[in-house]
Amino acid sequence: QEHLEKLVAAKPLYSSFDVKINTNKKNYEINSNIVFKVTSDKDGYLTILDINPGGGICVIFPNKFYKDNLIRAGKNYLVPPPNTFKLKVQGPSGLERIKAFVTLSNISLLEMDLDKEVFHCIKKGTTRGIKVIQALSKQVDSIGSSAWSEAHSEIFIFNEGEKYTRGSRKIKKGRF
């Protein structure tokens, strides 16, 4: 858990560029479609991590459909791109954290076999998962701080028809 939180909080000391990631809304019902919009001030290599409420991590970009993760400065990128595949919100319900890393050189943050899996996922609590999260955290730490940047976003995921509390008010489906 400590390495996962360190990874989520990771920021370069002196980044030479900005990255932004967002979605069109902050609350998503399980099985609804989601699209991320990413921009960077410099050309670089994008990795997007999805940290689910249970602590598992999935790399949603690059993926089996888009292995080349080079992005160009100033261009808006949609993940997934229009008219390709749909990215459906999965459970469990709760706060989901999204972390985008852009590196100036083509450094692989994780070893992935995208020919065998659509999205590379790491399960929390497994020996392999713990080692992968530790390695990923160390890899990010080893990159010079001006050679990468990050952005993060949070979304809240809920079950269909579920009432939930976010902040100090209750929200019902269809009321946001």
mmCIF file of C-alpha atoms in Angstrom:
data_model
loop_
_atom_site.group_PDB
_atom_site.id
_atom_site.type_symbol
_atom_site.label_atom_id
_atom_site.label_comp_id
_atom_site.label_asym_id
_atom_site.label_seq_id
_atom_site.Cartn_x
_atom_site.Cartn_y
_atom_site.Cartn_z
ATOM 1 C CA GLN A 1 0.000 0.000 0.000
ATOM 2 C CA GLU A 2 2.860 2.367 0.829
ATOM 3 C CA HIS A 3 4.415 1.983 -2.645
ATOM 4 C CA LEU A 4 1.013 2.395 -4.303
ATOM 5 C CA GLU A 5 0.365 5.660 -2.440
ATOM 6 C CA LYS A 6 3.878 6.845 -3.258
ATOM 7 C CA LEU A 7 3.227 6.141 -6.932
ATOM 8 C CA VAL A 8 -0.114 7.995 -6.875
ATOM 9 C CA ALA A 9 1.526 11.001 -5.173
ATOM 10 C CA ALA A 10 4.654 10.997 -7.398
ATOM 11 C CA LYS A 11 5.534 14.363 -8.927
ATOM 12 C CA PRO A 12 8.799 15.519 -10.485
ATOM 13 C CA LEU A 13 10.684 18.167 -8.509
ATOM 14 C CA TYR A 14 11.358 20.380 -11.538
ATOM 15 C CA SER A 15 9.221 19.311 -14.456
ATOM 16 C CA SER A 16 9.907 21.275 -17.625
ATOM 17 C CA PHE A 17 6.382 20.788 -19.009
ATOM 18 C CA ASP A 18 2.736 20.281 -18.037
ATOM 19 C CA VAL A 19 0.383 17.356 -18.604
ATOM 20 C CA LYS A 20 -3.389 17.394 -18.115
ATOM 21 C CA ILE A 21 -5.874 14.515 -17.895
ATOM 22 C CA ASN A 22 -9.606 14.759 -17.371
ATOM 23 C CA THR A 23 -12.962 13.233 -18.173
ATOM 24 C CA ASN A 24 -16.254 14.857 -19.077
ATOM 25 C CA LYS A 25 -17.746 14.125 -15.634
ATOM 26 C CA LYS A 26 -16.638 13.084 -12.157
ATOM 27 C CA ASN A 27 -19.254 10.426 -11.304
ATOM 28 C CA TYR A 28 -19.697 7.231 -13.328
ATOM 29 C CA GLU A 29 -22.128 4.390 -13.066
ATOM 30 C CA ILE A 30 -20.621 0.906 -13.422
ATOM 31 C CA ASN A 31 -20.819 -0.275 -17.067
ATOM 32 C CA SER A 32 -21.044 3.279 -18.445
ATOM 33 C CA ASN A 33 -18.489 4.393 -21.037
ATOM 34 C CA ILE A 34 -15.613 6.672 -20.119
ATOM 35 C CA VAL A 35 -13.197 8.691 -22.246
ATOM 36 C CA PHE A 36 -10.045 10.391 -20.988
ATOM 37 C CA LYS A 37 -8.653 13.564 -22.571
ATOM 38 C CA VAL A 38 -4.894 14.084 -22.275
ATOM 39 C CA THR A 39 -2.671 16.965 -23.371
ATOM 40 C CA SER A 40 1.032 17.624 -22.916
ATOM 41 C CA ASP A 41 3.146 20.736 -23.461
ATOM 42 C CA LYS A 42 5.947 18.606 -24.965
ATOM 43 C CA ASP A 43 6.180 15.551 -27.197
ATOM 44 C CA GLY A 44 6.517 12.462 -25.035
ATOM 45 C CA TYR A 45 5.460 8.944 -24.192
ATOM 46 C CA LEU A 46 2.171 8.561 -22.351
ATOM 47 C CA THR A 47 1.274 5.942 -19.749
ATOM 48 C CA ILE A 48 -2.141 6.088 -18.058
ATOM 49 C CA LEU A 49 -2.716 4.094 -14.867
ATOM 50 C CA ASP A 50 -6.141 3.415 -13.407
ATOM 51 C CA ILE A 51 -6.020 2.674 -9.661
ATOM 52 C CA ASN A 52 -9.354 1.141 -8.656
ATOM 53 C CA PRO A 53 -10.995 1.510 -5.223
ATOM 54 C CA GLY A 54 -9.684 -1.929 -4.243
ATOM 55 C CA GLY A 55 -6.062 -0.917 -4.939
ATOM 56 C CA GLY A 56 -5.600 -2.821 -8.197
ATOM 57 C CA ILE A 57 -3.905 -1.056 -11.111
ATOM 58 C CA CYS A 58 -4.643 -1.320 -14.837
ATOM 59 C CA VAL A 59 -2.561 0.321 -17.530
ATOM 60 C CA ILE A 60 -5.184 1.736 -19.876
ATOM 61 C CA PHE A 61 -2.664 3.354 -22.215
ATOM 62 C CA PRO A 62 -0.704 1.978 -23.971
ATOM 63 C CA ASN A 63 -2.892 -1.049 -24.637
ATOM 64 C CA LYS A 64 -3.357 -3.892 -27.122
ATOM 65 C CA PHE A 65 -5.045 -1.551 -29.620
ATOM 66 C CA TYR A 66 -2.563 1.342 -29.236
ATOM 67 C CA LYS A 67 0.918 0.078 -28.408
ATOM 68 C CA ASP A 68 2.677 3.219 -29.648
ATOM 69 C CA ASN A 69 2.331 5.700 -26.796
ATOM 70 C CA LEU A 70 4.049 8.714 -28.422
ATOM 71 C CA ILE A 71 1.967 11.882 -28.115
ATOM 72 C CA ARG A 72 2.617 15.296 -29.675
ATOM 73 C CA ALA A 73 2.799 18.611 -27.833
ATOM 74 C CA GLY A 74 -0.378 20.675 -27.742
ATOM 75 C CA LYS A 75 -2.595 17.991 -29.282
ATOM 76 C CA ASN A 76 -5.652 16.658 -27.426
ATOM 77 C CA TYR A 77 -5.669 12.869 -27.198
ATOM 78 C CA LEU A 78 -8.787 10.889 -26.374
ATOM 79 C CA VAL A 79 -8.428 7.464 -24.757
ATOM 80 C CA PRO A 80 -10.073 5.527 -26.265
ATOM 81 C CA PRO A 81 -10.047 7.400 -29.579
ATOM 82 C CA PRO A 82 -13.442 8.019 -31.241
ATOM 83 C CA ASN A 83 -14.911 5.182 -33.337
ATOM 84 C CA THR A 84 -12.584 2.528 -31.924
ATOM 85 C CA PHE A 85 -13.384 0.521 -28.821
ATOM 86 C CA LYS A 86 -15.415 1.439 -25.723
ATOM 87 C CA LEU A 87 -13.850 1.705 -22.301
ATOM 88 C CA LYS A 88 -16.444 0.615 -19.728
ATOM 89 C CA VAL A 89 -16.255 1.576 -16.067
ATOM 90 C CA GLN A 90 -15.772 -1.506 -13.889
ATOM 91 C CA GLY A 91 -16.402 -2.077 -10.192
ATOM 92 C CA PRO A 92 -15.955 -2.007 -7.310
ATOM 93 C CA SER A 93 -17.728 1.218 -6.454
ATOM 94 C CA GLY A 94 -15.764 3.973 -4.758
ATOM 95 C CA LEU A 95 -13.063 6.506 -5.540
ATOM 96 C CA GLU A 96 -10.982 5.641 -8.597
ATOM 97 C CA ARG A 97 -7.698 7.448 -9.205
ATOM 98 C CA ILE A 98 -6.231 8.064 -12.651
ATOM 99 C CA LYS A 99 -2.530 8.851 -13.082
ATOM 100 C CA ALA A 100 -0.972 9.968 -16.378
ATOM 101 C CA PHE A 101 2.798 9.967 -16.850
ATOM 102 C CA VAL A 102 4.542 11.513 -19.856
ATOM 103 C CA THR A 103 8.255 10.835 -20.261
ATOM 104 C CA LEU A 104 10.450 12.650 -22.771
ATOM 105 C CA SER A 105 12.289 9.466 -23.711
ATOM 106 C CA ASN A 106 10.762 6.127 -24.603
ATOM 107 C CA ILE A 107 11.207 4.479 -21.220
ATOM 108 C CA SER A 108 8.992 1.520 -20.428
ATOM 109 C CA LEU A 109 7.557 2.064 -16.955
ATOM 110 C CA LEU A 110 6.310 -1.538 -16.844
ATOM 111 C CA GLU A 111 7.053 -4.793 -18.610
ATOM 112 C CA MET A 112 3.893 -5.607 -20.554
ATOM 113 C CA ASP A 113 2.939 -8.157 -23.186
ATOM 114 C CA LEU A 114 0.186 -6.322 -25.028
ATOM 115 C CA ASP A 115 -0.100 -9.076 -27.624
ATOM 116 C CA LYS A 116 -1.542 -11.352 -24.922
ATOM 117 C CA GLU A 117 -3.615 -8.891 -22.898
ATOM 118 C CA VAL A 118 -5.798 -5.929 -23.829
ATOM 119 C CA PHE A 119 -4.885 -4.001 -20.676
ATOM 120 C CA HIS A 120 -2.011 -4.845 -18.352
ATOM 121 C CA CYS A 121 -3.438 -5.201 -14.823
ATOM 122 C CA ILE A 122 -1.736 -5.647 -11.460
ATOM 123 C CA LYS A 123 -3.655 -7.223 -8.599
ATOM 124 C CA LYS A 124 -3.221 -5.723 -5.152
ATOM 125 C CA GLY A 125 -2.105 -8.040 -2.380
ATOM 126 C CA THR A 126 -0.380 -10.630 -4.567
ATOM 127 C CA THR A 127 3.375 -11.151 -4.318
ATOM 128 C CA ARG A 128 3.732 -10.358 -8.021
ATOM 129 C CA GLY A 129 1.536 -7.265 -7.669
ATOM 130 C CA ILE A 130 3.571 -5.924 -4.745
ATOM 131 C CA LYS A 131 6.852 -6.439 -6.650
ATOM 132 C CA VAL A 132 5.488 -4.773 -9.795
ATOM 133 C CA ILE A 133 4.189 -1.743 -7.855
ATOM 134 C CA GLN A 134 7.551 -1.413 -6.055
ATOM 135 C CA ALA A 135 9.441 -1.644 -9.370
ATOM 136 C CA LEU A 136 7.127 0.899 -11.011
ATOM 137 C CA SER A 137 7.570 3.320 -8.106
ATOM 138 C CA LYS A 138 11.378 2.954 -8.290
ATOM 139 C CA GLN A 139 11.334 3.382 -12.086
ATOM 140 C CA VAL A 140 9.445 6.670 -11.766
ATOM 141 C CA ASP A 141 11.884 7.830 -9.044
ATOM 142 C CA SER A 142 14.878 7.045 -11.266
ATOM 143 C CA ILE A 143 13.829 9.332 -14.139
ATOM 144 C CA GLY A 144 15.363 12.811 -14.003
ATOM 145 C CA SER A 145 12.735 15.254 -12.746
ATOM 146 C CA SER A 146 12.863 17.482 -15.833
ATOM 147 C CA ALA A 147 12.410 14.434 -18.129
ATOM 148 C CA TRP A 148 8.835 13.608 -17.081
ATOM 149 C CA SER A 149 5.625 15.102 -15.880
ATOM 150 C CA GLU A 150 2.366 13.797 -14.479
ATOM 151 C CA ALA A 151 -1.278 14.591 -14.079
ATOM 152 C CA HIS A 152 -3.963 12.946 -12.021
ATOM 153 C CA SER A 153 -7.706 12.868 -11.769
ATOM 154 C CA GLU A 154 -10.296 11.197 -9.584
ATOM 155 C CA ILE A 155 -13.691 9.796 -10.459
ATOM 156 C CA PHE A 156 -16.338 8.274 -8.259
ATOM 157 C CA ILE A 157 -17.838 4.979 -9.390
ATOM 158 C CA PHE A 158 -21.232 3.774 -8.198
ATOM 159 C CA ASN A 159 -23.609 0.876 -8.784
ATOM 160 C CA GLU A 160 -26.789 1.436 -10.767
ATOM 161 C CA GLY A 161 -29.509 2.868 -8.551
ATOM 162 C CA GLU A 162 -27.175 3.080 -5.579
ATOM 163 C CA LYS A 163 -27.314 5.930 -3.080
ATOM 164 C CA TYR A 164 -23.897 7.051 -1.917
ATOM 165 C CA THR A 165 -22.220 9.813 0.020
ATOM 166 C CA ARG A 166 -19.481 11.895 -1.502
ATOM 167 C CA GLY A 167 -18.349 14.726 0.669
ATOM 168 C CA SER A 168 -21.102 15.885 3.000
ATOM 169 C CA ARG A 169 -24.181 15.449 0.814
ATOM 170 C CA LYS A 170 -26.082 12.436 -0.416
ATOM 171 C CA ILE A 171 -26.376 11.996 -4.146
ATOM 172 C CA LYS A 172 -28.968 9.839 -5.864
ATOM 173 C CA LYS A 173 -28.678 8.489 -9.385
ATOM 174 C CA GLY A 174 -29.789 11.075 -11.924
ATOM 175 C CA ARG A 175 -29.338 14.061 -9.611
ATOM 176 C CA PHE A 176 -25.937 15.316 -10.797
#
